[in-house]
Short mmCIF file of C-alpha atoms in Angstrom, two decimals:
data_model
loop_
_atom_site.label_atom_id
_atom_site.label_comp_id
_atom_site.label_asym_id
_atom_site.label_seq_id
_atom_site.Cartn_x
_atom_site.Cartn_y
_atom_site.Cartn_z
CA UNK M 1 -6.54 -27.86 -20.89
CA UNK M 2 -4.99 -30.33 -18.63
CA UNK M 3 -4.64 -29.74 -15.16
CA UNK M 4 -2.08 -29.80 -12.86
CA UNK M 5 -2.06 -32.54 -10.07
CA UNK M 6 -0.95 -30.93 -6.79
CA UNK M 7 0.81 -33.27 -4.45
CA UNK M 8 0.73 -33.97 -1.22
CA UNK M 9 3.87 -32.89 -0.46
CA UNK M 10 3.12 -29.29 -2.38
CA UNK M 11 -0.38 -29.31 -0.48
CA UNK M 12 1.28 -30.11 2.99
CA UNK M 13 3.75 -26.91 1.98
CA UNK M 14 1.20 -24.95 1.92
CA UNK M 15 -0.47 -22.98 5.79
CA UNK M 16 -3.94 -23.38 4.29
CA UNK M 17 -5.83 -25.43 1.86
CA UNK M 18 -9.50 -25.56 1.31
CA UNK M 19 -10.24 -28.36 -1.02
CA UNK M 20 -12.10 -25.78 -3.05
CA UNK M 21 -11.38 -24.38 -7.01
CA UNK M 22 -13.15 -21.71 -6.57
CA UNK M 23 -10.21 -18.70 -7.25
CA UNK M 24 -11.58 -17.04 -4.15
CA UNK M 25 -10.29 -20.38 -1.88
CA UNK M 26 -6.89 -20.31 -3.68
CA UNK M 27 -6.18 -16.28 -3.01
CA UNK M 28 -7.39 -16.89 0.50
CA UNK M 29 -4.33 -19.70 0.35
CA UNK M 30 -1.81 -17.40 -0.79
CA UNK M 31 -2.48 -14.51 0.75
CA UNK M 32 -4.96 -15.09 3.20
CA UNK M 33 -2.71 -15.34 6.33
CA UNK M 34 -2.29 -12.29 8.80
CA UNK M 35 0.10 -10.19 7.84
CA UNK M 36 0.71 -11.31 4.24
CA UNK M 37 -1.56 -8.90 2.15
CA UNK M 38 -0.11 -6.35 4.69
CA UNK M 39 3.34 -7.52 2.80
CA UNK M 40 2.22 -6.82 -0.50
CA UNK M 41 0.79 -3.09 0.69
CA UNK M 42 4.03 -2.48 1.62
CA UNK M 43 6.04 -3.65 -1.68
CA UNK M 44 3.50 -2.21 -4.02
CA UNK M 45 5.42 1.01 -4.63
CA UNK M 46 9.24 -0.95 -4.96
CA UNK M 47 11.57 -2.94 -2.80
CA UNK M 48 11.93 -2.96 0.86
CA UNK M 49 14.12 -4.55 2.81
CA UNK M 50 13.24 -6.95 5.50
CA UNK M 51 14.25 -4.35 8.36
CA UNK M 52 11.94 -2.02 6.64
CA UNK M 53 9.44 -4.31 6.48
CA UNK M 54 9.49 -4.60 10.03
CA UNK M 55 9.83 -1.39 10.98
CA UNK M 56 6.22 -0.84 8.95
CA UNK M 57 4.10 -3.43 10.04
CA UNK M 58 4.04 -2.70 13.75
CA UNK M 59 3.48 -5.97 15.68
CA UNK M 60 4.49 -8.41 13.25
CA UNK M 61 7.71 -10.80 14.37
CA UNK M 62 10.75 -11.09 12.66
CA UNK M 63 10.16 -15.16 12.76
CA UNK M 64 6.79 -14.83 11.30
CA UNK M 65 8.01 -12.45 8.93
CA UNK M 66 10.49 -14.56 7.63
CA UNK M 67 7.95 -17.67 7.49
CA UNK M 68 5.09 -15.29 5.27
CA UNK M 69 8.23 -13.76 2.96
CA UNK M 70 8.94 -17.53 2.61
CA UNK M 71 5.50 -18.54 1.46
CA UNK M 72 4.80 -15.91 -0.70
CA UNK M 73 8.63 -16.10 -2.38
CA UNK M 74 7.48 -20.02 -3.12
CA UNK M 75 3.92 -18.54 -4.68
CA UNK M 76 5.60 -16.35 -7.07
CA UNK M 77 4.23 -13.41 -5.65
CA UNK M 78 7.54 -11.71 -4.99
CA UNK M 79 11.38 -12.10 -5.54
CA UNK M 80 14.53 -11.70 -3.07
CA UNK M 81 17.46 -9.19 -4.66
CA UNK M 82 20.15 -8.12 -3.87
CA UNK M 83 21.36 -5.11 -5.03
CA UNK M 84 24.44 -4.22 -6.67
CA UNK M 85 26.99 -1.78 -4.94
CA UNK M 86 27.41 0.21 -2.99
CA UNK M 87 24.15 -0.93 -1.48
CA UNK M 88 24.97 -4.44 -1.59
CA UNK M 89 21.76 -5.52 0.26
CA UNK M 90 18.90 -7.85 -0.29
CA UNK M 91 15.38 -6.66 -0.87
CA UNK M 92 11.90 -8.31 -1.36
CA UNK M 93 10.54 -7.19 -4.31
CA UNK M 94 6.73 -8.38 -5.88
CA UNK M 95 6.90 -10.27 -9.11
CA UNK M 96 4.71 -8.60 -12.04
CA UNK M 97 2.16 -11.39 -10.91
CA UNK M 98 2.49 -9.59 -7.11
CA UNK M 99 1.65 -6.37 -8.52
CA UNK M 100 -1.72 -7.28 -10.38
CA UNK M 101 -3.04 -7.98 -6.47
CA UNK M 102 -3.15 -4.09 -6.06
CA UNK M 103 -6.68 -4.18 -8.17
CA UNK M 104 -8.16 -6.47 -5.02
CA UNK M 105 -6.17 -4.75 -2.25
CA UNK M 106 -7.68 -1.25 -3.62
CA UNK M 107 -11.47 -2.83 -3.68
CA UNK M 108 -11.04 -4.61 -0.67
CA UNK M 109 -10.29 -1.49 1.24
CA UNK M 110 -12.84 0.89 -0.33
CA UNK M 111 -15.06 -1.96 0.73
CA UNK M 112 -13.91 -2.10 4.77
CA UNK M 113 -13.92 1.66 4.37
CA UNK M 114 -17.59 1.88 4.71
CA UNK M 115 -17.79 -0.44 8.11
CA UNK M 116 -18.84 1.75 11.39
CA UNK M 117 -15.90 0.14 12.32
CA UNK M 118 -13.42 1.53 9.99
CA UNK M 119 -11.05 3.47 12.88
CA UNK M 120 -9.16 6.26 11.28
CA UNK M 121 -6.98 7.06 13.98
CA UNK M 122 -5.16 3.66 14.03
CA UNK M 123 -1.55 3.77 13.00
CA UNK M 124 -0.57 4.23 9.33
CA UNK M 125 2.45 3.06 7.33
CA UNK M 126 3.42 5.95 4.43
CA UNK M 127 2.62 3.05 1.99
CA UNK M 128 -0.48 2.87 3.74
CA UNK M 129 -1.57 6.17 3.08
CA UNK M 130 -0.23 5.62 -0.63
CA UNK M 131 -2.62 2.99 -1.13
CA UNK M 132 -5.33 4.75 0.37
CA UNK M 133 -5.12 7.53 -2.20
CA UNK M 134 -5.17 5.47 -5.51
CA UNK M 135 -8.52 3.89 -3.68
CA UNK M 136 -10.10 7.23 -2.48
CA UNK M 137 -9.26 9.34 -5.61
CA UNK M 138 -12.39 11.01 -6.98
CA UNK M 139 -12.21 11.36 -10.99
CA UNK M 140 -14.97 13.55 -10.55
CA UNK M 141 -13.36 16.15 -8.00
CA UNK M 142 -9.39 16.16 -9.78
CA UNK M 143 -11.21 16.57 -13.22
CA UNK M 144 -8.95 18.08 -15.92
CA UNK M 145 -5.97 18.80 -13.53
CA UNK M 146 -2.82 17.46 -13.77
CA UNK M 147 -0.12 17.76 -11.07
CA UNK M 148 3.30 16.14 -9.64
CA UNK M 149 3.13 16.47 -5.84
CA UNK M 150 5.90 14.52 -3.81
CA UNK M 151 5.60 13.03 0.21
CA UNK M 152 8.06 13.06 2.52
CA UNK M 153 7.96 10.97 5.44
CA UNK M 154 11.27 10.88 7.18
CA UNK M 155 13.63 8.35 5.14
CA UNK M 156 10.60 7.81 2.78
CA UNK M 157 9.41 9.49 -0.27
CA UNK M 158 7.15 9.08 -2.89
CA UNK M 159 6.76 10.74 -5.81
CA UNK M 160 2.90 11.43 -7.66
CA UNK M 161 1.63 11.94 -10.75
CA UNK M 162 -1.87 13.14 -11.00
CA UNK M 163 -3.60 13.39 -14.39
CA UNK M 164 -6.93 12.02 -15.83
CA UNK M 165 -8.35 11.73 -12.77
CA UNK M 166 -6.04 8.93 -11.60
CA UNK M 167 -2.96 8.96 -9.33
CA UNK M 168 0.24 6.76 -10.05
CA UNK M 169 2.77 6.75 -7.05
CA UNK M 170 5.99 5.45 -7.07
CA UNK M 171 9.00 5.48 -4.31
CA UNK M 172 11.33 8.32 -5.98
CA UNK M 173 13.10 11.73 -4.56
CA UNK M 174 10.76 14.74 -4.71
CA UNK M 175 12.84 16.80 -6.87
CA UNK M 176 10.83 19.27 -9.27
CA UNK M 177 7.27 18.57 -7.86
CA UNK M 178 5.25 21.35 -8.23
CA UNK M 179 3.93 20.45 -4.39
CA UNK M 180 5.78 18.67 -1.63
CA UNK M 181 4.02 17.51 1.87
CA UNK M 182 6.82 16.86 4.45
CA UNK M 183 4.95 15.08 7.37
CA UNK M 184 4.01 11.75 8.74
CA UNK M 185 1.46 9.65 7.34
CA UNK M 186 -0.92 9.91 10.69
CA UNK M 187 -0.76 13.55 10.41
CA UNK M 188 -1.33 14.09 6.58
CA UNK M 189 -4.15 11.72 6.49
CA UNK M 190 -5.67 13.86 9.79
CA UNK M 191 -5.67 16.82 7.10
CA UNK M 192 -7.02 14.62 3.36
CA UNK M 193 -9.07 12.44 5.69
CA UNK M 194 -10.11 14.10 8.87
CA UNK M 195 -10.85 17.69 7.15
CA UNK M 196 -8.02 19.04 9.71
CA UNK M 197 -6.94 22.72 8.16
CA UNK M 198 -3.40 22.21 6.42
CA UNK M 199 -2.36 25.88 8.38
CA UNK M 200 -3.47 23.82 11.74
CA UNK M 201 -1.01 20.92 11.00
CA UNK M 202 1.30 23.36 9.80
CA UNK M 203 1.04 25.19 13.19
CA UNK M 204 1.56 21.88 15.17
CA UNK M 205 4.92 21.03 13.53
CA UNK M 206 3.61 18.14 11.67
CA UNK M 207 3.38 19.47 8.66
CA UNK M 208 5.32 21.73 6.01
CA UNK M 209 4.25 22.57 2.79
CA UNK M 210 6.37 23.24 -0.03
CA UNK M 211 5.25 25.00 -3.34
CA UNK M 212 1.73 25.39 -4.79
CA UNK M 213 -0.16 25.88 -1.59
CA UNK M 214 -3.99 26.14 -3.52
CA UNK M 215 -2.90 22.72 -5.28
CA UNK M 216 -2.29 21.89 -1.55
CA UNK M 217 -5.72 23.09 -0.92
CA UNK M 218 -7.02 21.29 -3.46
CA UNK M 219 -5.33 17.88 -3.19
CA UNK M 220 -6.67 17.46 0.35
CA UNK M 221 -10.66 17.53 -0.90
CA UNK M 222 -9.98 14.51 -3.61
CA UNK M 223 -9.93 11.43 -1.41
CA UNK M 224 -13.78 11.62 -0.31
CA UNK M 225 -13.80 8.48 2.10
CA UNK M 226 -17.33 6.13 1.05
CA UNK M 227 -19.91 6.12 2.88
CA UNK M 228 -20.43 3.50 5.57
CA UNK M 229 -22.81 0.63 5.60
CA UNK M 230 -26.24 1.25 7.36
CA UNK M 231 -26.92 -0.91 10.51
#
């Protein structure tokens, strides 16, 4: 197989360039940059416009925004759309190429997970927390059950399908879930994560639960965090 030459003037458009073939040098090139695998997190369950982009990646500015979308549009790791009326506005969506990064995002965070480090009460986008559960999800503890639970986070919801032990989540109305958690991602991840009692949450106004309250029971004990690295 031949291989392509690269330029100088493709090298030059590129922020970083190692010199290296390695595959690891070349991922570290496309998506190595602060914010940009924060980008991907947030695209990995459907479009998002660049507002809400913004609004979920607290700290990031709208120029450097604009210059990461940029890079990663000229990678081919996502696509701008607009879509059709009435909403007439443009999105960033990931390619089918964007998507296959999940697989590394997923290991790379079960891998920070077990750093002394690893500071669960930092802020938490709702894709965030999405992402969190299809790395955390015990086959072992869901076993045999099979569910469709829905998460409500203000203007966001997601809609999940548990069954053989795995968790698919997509951005969808909650409409004929068996469960529904309307909260915010801080608090519901204080209840799977920091073994808070759902009636405490629930008492606090941070949390309402809708339907099958033992699947609610039971949801929150299938995300067992790893556990960290010994000093």
């Amino acid at each position: 197989m031949k291989l392509k030459k690269v330029t100088p003037s493709e090298k030059a458009a590129r922020n970083r360039w190692y010199d290296d073939a390695c595959g690891t040098a070349l991922a570290l090139e496309l998506v190595g940059e602060r914010w940009s695998l924060l980008i991907v997190r947030e695209l990995l369950y459907g479009g998002r416009r660049f507002s809400e982009l913004k609004a979920n990646l607290s700290g990031i500015s709208a120029n450097i925004l604009t210059q990461r979308l940029e890079g990663m549009e000229a990678s081919g790791i996502l696509v701008r759309k607009k879509l059709p009326p009435p909403a007439s506005v443009q999105i960033y969506e990931l390619t089918p190429w964007g998507y296959e990064s999940e697989t590394a995002i997923r290991e790379l965070g079960r891998w920070a997970a077990r750093s002394p480090d690893h500071d669960t009460t930092l802020p938490l986008s709702a894709a965030s927390l999405m992402t969190s559960f299809r790395t955390m999800i015990s086959a072992e503890r869901v076993g045999d059950e099979t569910a469709s639970i829905g998460f409500v986070f203000g203007p966001e919801s997601f809609l999940a399908q548990i069954a053989n032990g795995w968790i698919e989540i997509r951005r969808a109305g909650v409409e004929g879930a068996e469960l529904v958690f309307d909260s915010d991602p801080m608090s519901l991840a204080s209840v799977v994560y920091g073994g808070r009692p759902i009636a405490d949450a629930e008492g606090a106004g941070v949390l309402t639960v809708r339907g099958d309250r033992a699947l609610a029971e039971r949801f929150t004990g299938w995300f067992p965090l790893p556990a960290k690295v010994e000093g």
